[in-house]
Tab-separated table of C-alpha atoms in Angstrom:
chain	number	residue	atom	x	y	z
A	1	UNK	CA	3.353	0.054	-3.043
A	2	UNK	CA	1.278	1.086	-5.846
A	3	UNK	CA	0.562	-1.251	-7.889
A	4	UNK	CA	-0.350	0.990	-10.942
A	5	UNK	CA	1.566	4.941	-10.643
A	6	UNK	CA	0.399	7.816	-12.419
A	7	UNK	CA	2.721	11.179	-13.362
A	8	UNK	CA	2.346	13.913	-13.168
A	9	UNK	CA	-1.210	13.740	-10.433
A	10	UNK	CA	-1.817	16.838	-11.307
A	11	UNK	CA	-1.076	19.372	-14.255
A	12	UNK	CA	-2.795	22.609	-15.633
A	13	UNK	CA	-2.079	23.636	-19.654
A	14	UNK	CA	-2.502	25.444	-22.180
A	15	UNK	CA	-4.623	25.434	-25.150
A	16	UNK	CA	-2.153	23.793	-28.394
A	17	UNK	CA	0.660	22.345	-25.882
A	18	UNK	CA	1.886	18.856	-26.110
A	19	UNK	CA	1.284	17.286	-23.466
A	20	UNK	CA	2.086	13.712	-21.348
A	21	UNK	CA	0.684	11.520	-18.695
A	22	UNK	CA	1.994	7.987	-17.882
A	23	UNK	CA	1.384	5.182	-15.830
A	24	UNK	CA	3.309	2.257	-14.583
A	25	UNK	CA	2.718	-0.891	-13.208
A	26	UNK	CA	4.621	-3.106	-10.713
A	27	UNK	CA	3.224	-6.129	-10.716
A	28	UNK	CA	3.581	-7.695	-14.203
A	29	UNK	CA	0.388	-7.549	-16.044
A	30	UNK	CA	0.124	-7.582	-19.445
A	31	UNK	CA	-2.954	-5.641	-19.687
A	32	UNK	CA	-2.797	-1.919	-19.605
A	33	UNK	CA	-6.142	0.690	-20.146
A	34	UNK	CA	-6.855	4.398	-19.760
A	35	UNK	CA	-9.494	6.461	-18.806
A	36	UNK	CA	-11.295	9.493	-18.518
A	37	UNK	CA	-13.949	10.827	-16.666
A	38	UNK	CA	-16.319	13.845	-16.886
A	39	UNK	CA	-17.827	14.615	-13.403
A	40	UNK	CA	-21.544	12.702	-13.977
A	41	UNK	CA	-20.147	10.444	-17.332
A	42	UNK	CA	-18.527	7.430	-15.369
A	43	UNK	CA	-15.046	6.778	-16.910
A	44	UNK	CA	-14.941	6.211	-20.243
A	45	UNK	CA	-11.809	4.103	-21.980
A	46	UNK	CA	-10.134	6.247	-24.072
A	47	UNK	CA	-7.230	2.858	-25.360
A	48	UNK	CA	-6.003	-0.080	-24.355
A	49	UNK	CA	-2.812	-2.482	-24.732
A	50	UNK	CA	-2.987	-6.001	-24.566
A	51	UNK	CA	1.524	-6.531	-24.584
A	52	UNK	CA	3.915	-4.648	-25.852
A	53	UNK	CA	3.377	-4.311	-29.342
A	54	UNK	CA	-0.288	-4.535	-28.976
A	55	UNK	CA	-2.700	-1.029	-29.610
A	56	UNK	CA	-6.155	-0.575	-29.602
A	57	UNK	CA	-9.388	2.121	-29.802
A	58	UNK	CA	-11.081	1.890	-27.158
A	59	UNK	CA	-14.627	4.745	-26.762
A	60	UNK	CA	-13.011	8.363	-27.044
A	61	UNK	CA	-9.879	7.755	-28.465
A	62	UNK	CA	-10.046	11.340	-30.861
A	63	UNK	CA	-7.120	13.914	-29.753
A	64	UNK	CA	-5.126	11.419	-27.912
A	65	UNK	CA	-2.212	8.699	-28.641
A	66	UNK	CA	-0.422	6.231	-26.454
A	67	UNK	CA	2.551	4.209	-26.274
A	68	UNK	CA	3.381	1.173	-24.895
A	69	UNK	CA	6.925	1.477	-24.318
A	70	UNK	CA	7.255	-1.876	-22.146
A	71	UNK	CA	5.445	-3.940	-20.529
A	72	UNK	CA	5.578	-1.941	-17.527
A	73	UNK	CA	5.197	1.733	-18.967
A	74	UNK	CA	1.744	2.492	-20.622
A	75	UNK	CA	1.764	6.549	-21.102
A	76	UNK	CA	-0.962	8.779	-23.130
A	77	UNK	CA	-0.062	11.795	-25.068
A	78	UNK	CA	-2.394	14.476	-26.150
A	79	UNK	CA	-0.743	15.300	-29.330
A	80	UNK	CA	-2.482	19.344	-28.908
A	81	UNK	CA	-4.671	19.960	-26.076
A	82	UNK	CA	-7.548	21.687	-25.708
A	83	UNK	CA	-10.440	22.670	-23.493
A	84	UNK	CA	-12.690	20.681	-23.380
A	85	UNK	CA	-9.906	17.635	-22.854
A	86	UNK	CA	-9.739	18.964	-18.871
A	87	UNK	CA	-10.708	15.796	-16.797
A	88	UNK	CA	-9.621	13.089	-14.592
A	89	UNK	CA	-7.800	10.368	-16.145
A	90	UNK	CA	-7.429	6.874	-14.963
A	91	UNK	CA	-4.909	4.002	-15.888
A	92	UNK	CA	-5.080	0.789	-14.952
A	93	UNK	CA	-3.676	-2.434	-15.233
A	94	UNK	CA	-4.831	-6.521	-14.915
A	95	UNK	CA	-3.511	-9.541	-15.876
A	96	UNK	CA	-4.357	-11.963	-18.247
A	97	UNK	CA	-6.230	-14.498	-17.114
A	98	UNK	CA	-8.125	-11.163	-14.941
A	99	UNK	CA	-8.892	-9.064	-17.369
A	100	UNK	CA	-11.696	-11.684	-18.794
A	101	UNK	CA	-13.158	-11.503	-14.819
A	102	UNK	CA	-12.991	-7.772	-15.165
A	103	UNK	CA	-10.545	-7.034	-12.162
A	104	UNK	CA	-8.873	-3.923	-12.391
A	105	UNK	CA	-6.297	-2.771	-10.431
A	106	UNK	CA	-6.375	1.268	-10.995
A	107	UNK	CA	-4.014	4.651	-10.937
A	108	UNK	CA	-4.273	7.377	-8.425
A	109	UNK	CA	-5.351	9.917	-11.600
A	110	UNK	CA	-4.468	12.079	-13.363
A	111	UNK	CA	-6.289	15.565	-12.997
A	112	UNK	CA	-5.445	17.754	-16.063
A	113	UNK	CA	-6.963	21.220	-16.800
A	114	UNK	CA	-6.836	22.284	-20.483
A	115	UNK	CA	-6.527	26.852	-20.108
C	1	UNK	CA	-22.029	-6.383	-26.577
C	2	UNK	CA	-23.090	-6.579	-22.931
C	3	UNK	CA	-23.303	-3.196	-22.588
C	4	UNK	CA	-24.916	-2.426	-18.812
C	5	UNK	CA	-28.062	-0.249	-17.501
C	6	UNK	CA	-27.868	0.867	-13.670
C	7	UNK	CA	-29.760	3.713	-12.342
C	8	UNK	CA	-27.764	7.249	-12.010
C	9	UNK	CA	-28.689	7.756	-8.551
C	10	UNK	CA	-29.965	5.765	-4.647
C	11	UNK	CA	-30.437	7.438	-1.857
C	12	UNK	CA	-30.507	5.890	1.922
C	13	UNK	CA	-29.980	5.598	5.538
C	14	UNK	CA	-27.199	4.422	7.604
C	15	UNK	CA	-28.007	0.961	8.864
C	16	UNK	CA	-30.231	-0.162	6.096
C	17	UNK	CA	-29.714	-2.697	3.456
C	18	UNK	CA	-29.113	-1.579	-0.337
C	19	UNK	CA	-29.330	-3.347	-3.403
C	20	UNK	CA	-28.065	-2.246	-6.654
C	21	UNK	CA	-28.972	-3.827	-10.108
C	22	UNK	CA	-27.390	-3.659	-13.079
C	23	UNK	CA	-29.062	-5.024	-16.052
C	24	UNK	CA	-27.028	-6.219	-18.786
C	25	UNK	CA	-28.890	-8.341	-21.383
C	26	UNK	CA	-26.062	-9.715	-24.098
C	27	UNK	CA	-23.697	-10.704	-20.980
C	28	UNK	CA	-21.396	-13.871	-22.625
C	29	UNK	CA	-21.260	-17.051	-22.267
C	30	UNK	CA	-18.443	-17.001	-20.482
C	31	UNK	CA	-18.586	-13.099	-18.969
C	32	UNK	CA	-17.771	-12.247	-14.765
C	33	UNK	CA	-19.489	-9.865	-13.377
C	34	UNK	CA	-17.177	-7.045	-11.223
C	35	UNK	CA	-18.296	-4.898	-9.364
C	36	UNK	CA	-16.441	-1.154	-8.319
C	37	UNK	CA	-16.818	0.934	-5.887
C	38	UNK	CA	-15.414	4.836	-6.842
C	39	UNK	CA	-15.309	8.112	-3.812
C	40	UNK	CA	-14.444	11.286	-5.278
C	41	UNK	CA	-11.083	11.922	-6.563
C	42	UNK	CA	-9.831	8.507	-6.124
C	43	UNK	CA	-9.874	4.888	-8.656
C	44	UNK	CA	-12.528	2.510	-8.836
C	45	UNK	CA	-11.641	-0.298	-6.243
C	46	UNK	CA	-12.822	-3.727	-6.684
C	47	UNK	CA	-15.392	-4.548	-3.835
C	48	UNK	CA	-17.344	-8.091	-5.487
C	49	UNK	CA	-17.484	-10.264	-8.478
C	50	UNK	CA	-19.343	-13.588	-9.771
C	51	UNK	CA	-20.654	-15.333	-12.543
C	52	UNK	CA	-23.672	-16.799	-11.213
C	53	UNK	CA	-25.517	-17.397	-7.820
C	54	UNK	CA	-24.682	-15.674	-5.081
C	55	UNK	CA	-21.146	-14.921	-4.099
C	56	UNK	CA	-20.033	-13.436	-0.707
C	57	UNK	CA	-17.418	-11.399	0.970
C	58	UNK	CA	-16.710	-9.575	4.042
C	59	UNK	CA	-18.118	-6.282	2.133
C	60	UNK	CA	-21.176	-6.961	-0.057
C	61	UNK	CA	-22.955	-9.792	-1.456
C	62	UNK	CA	-23.965	-10.289	-5.144
C	63	UNK	CA	-26.867	-12.720	-6.432
C	64	UNK	CA	-27.396	-13.967	-9.830
C	65	UNK	CA	-30.072	-15.087	-11.311
C	66	UNK	CA	-29.927	-18.116	-13.677
C	67	UNK	CA	-30.045	-16.817	-16.920
C	68	UNK	CA	-27.738	-14.137	-15.586
C	69	UNK	CA	-29.456	-10.994	-17.453
C	70	UNK	CA	-28.419	-8.947	-14.107
C	71	UNK	CA	-27.539	-8.541	-11.091
C	72	UNK	CA	-27.651	-6.994	-7.209
C	73	UNK	CA	-25.087	-5.942	-4.607
C	74	UNK	CA	-26.891	-5.759	-1.957
C	75	UNK	CA	-24.668	-3.854	0.715
C	76	UNK	CA	-25.948	-5.275	4.109
C	77	UNK	CA	-26.071	-2.062	6.953
C	78	UNK	CA	-24.627	0.302	4.878
C	79	UNK	CA	-22.570	4.032	6.971
C	80	UNK	CA	-21.722	6.844	5.796
C	81	UNK	CA	-18.544	5.677	4.823
C	82	UNK	CA	-20.431	4.093	1.705
C	83	UNK	CA	-21.205	6.870	-0.300
C	84	UNK	CA	-19.456	6.550	-3.385
C	85	UNK	CA	-20.330	5.164	-7.002
C	86	UNK	CA	-20.680	1.894	-7.232
C	87	UNK	CA	-19.744	0.334	-10.899
C	88	UNK	CA	-21.252	-2.717	-11.955
C	89	UNK	CA	-18.781	-3.873	-14.949
C	90	UNK	CA	-18.689	-6.461	-17.518
C	91	UNK	CA	-15.988	-7.029	-20.255
C	92	UNK	CA	-17.130	-7.272	-23.409
C	93	UNK	CA	-15.421	-10.562	-24.896
C	94	UNK	CA	-13.809	-11.958	-22.848
C	95	UNK	CA	-11.330	-12.720	-25.150
C	96	UNK	CA	-10.662	-9.080	-26.346
C	97	UNK	CA	-10.760	-7.762	-23.069
C	98	UNK	CA	-12.376	-3.713	-23.807
C	99	UNK	CA	-13.434	-2.910	-20.228
C	100	UNK	CA	-16.000	-0.658	-20.354
C	101	UNK	CA	-17.739	1.256	-17.012
C	102	UNK	CA	-21.302	3.036	-17.531
C	103	UNK	CA	-22.457	5.983	-15.351
C	104	UNK	CA	-22.397	3.698	-12.475
C	105	UNK	CA	-24.683	4.154	-9.640
C	106	UNK	CA	-24.445	7.229	-7.325
C	107	UNK	CA	-25.342	5.929	-3.201
C	108	UNK	CA	-25.405	8.977	-0.742
C	109	UNK	CA	-25.947	7.635	2.931
C	110	UNK	CA	-27.606	9.635	5.174
C	111	UNK	CA	-27.172	9.530	9.461
């Protein structure tokens, strides 16, 4: 079983539509992250959460929002999608002790295309 | 913030040893250094982690000098399947857990 599961894996949408990417994890990690990847730009942190009531902005949070509905679930929303949000999105999770050492467990990615 | 700097790309041939160096001049006392490997369209995968001196596992070795301002990932006898992007990760403050990746190093292994 994968530690971290993302849905959908692929999504094509139109400009202006609201989109939600969902992430769930089964190992009881308390810290969860959303990253965006564009060709040649590596991984950029969008938002992260240390527990259910904790949400923090990352490097590129504008145009995105998140919700930590439960310890195991962390969703990313694009309220009004635009073409430059076309990218590969990754969710990641780690336990409190592991976060200090940087070991993250990643999902398989959600490829979003905004037309 | 412990920003990291790595070469953008490296080339090697099968069977050679590859060393990728990452600089992290502002690393904090409690920070570990972690390296990840990423194949296209997949999430990064943990390779190795260290705090100081040398760490070795079945995949790679990690060398960290005494001042800890850099680290070197060493891949022995690379094969075509080692072609991937390699990231050096240093937490942005150990108690805050901000985990910023950079652009990584694209390693291409040729036959």
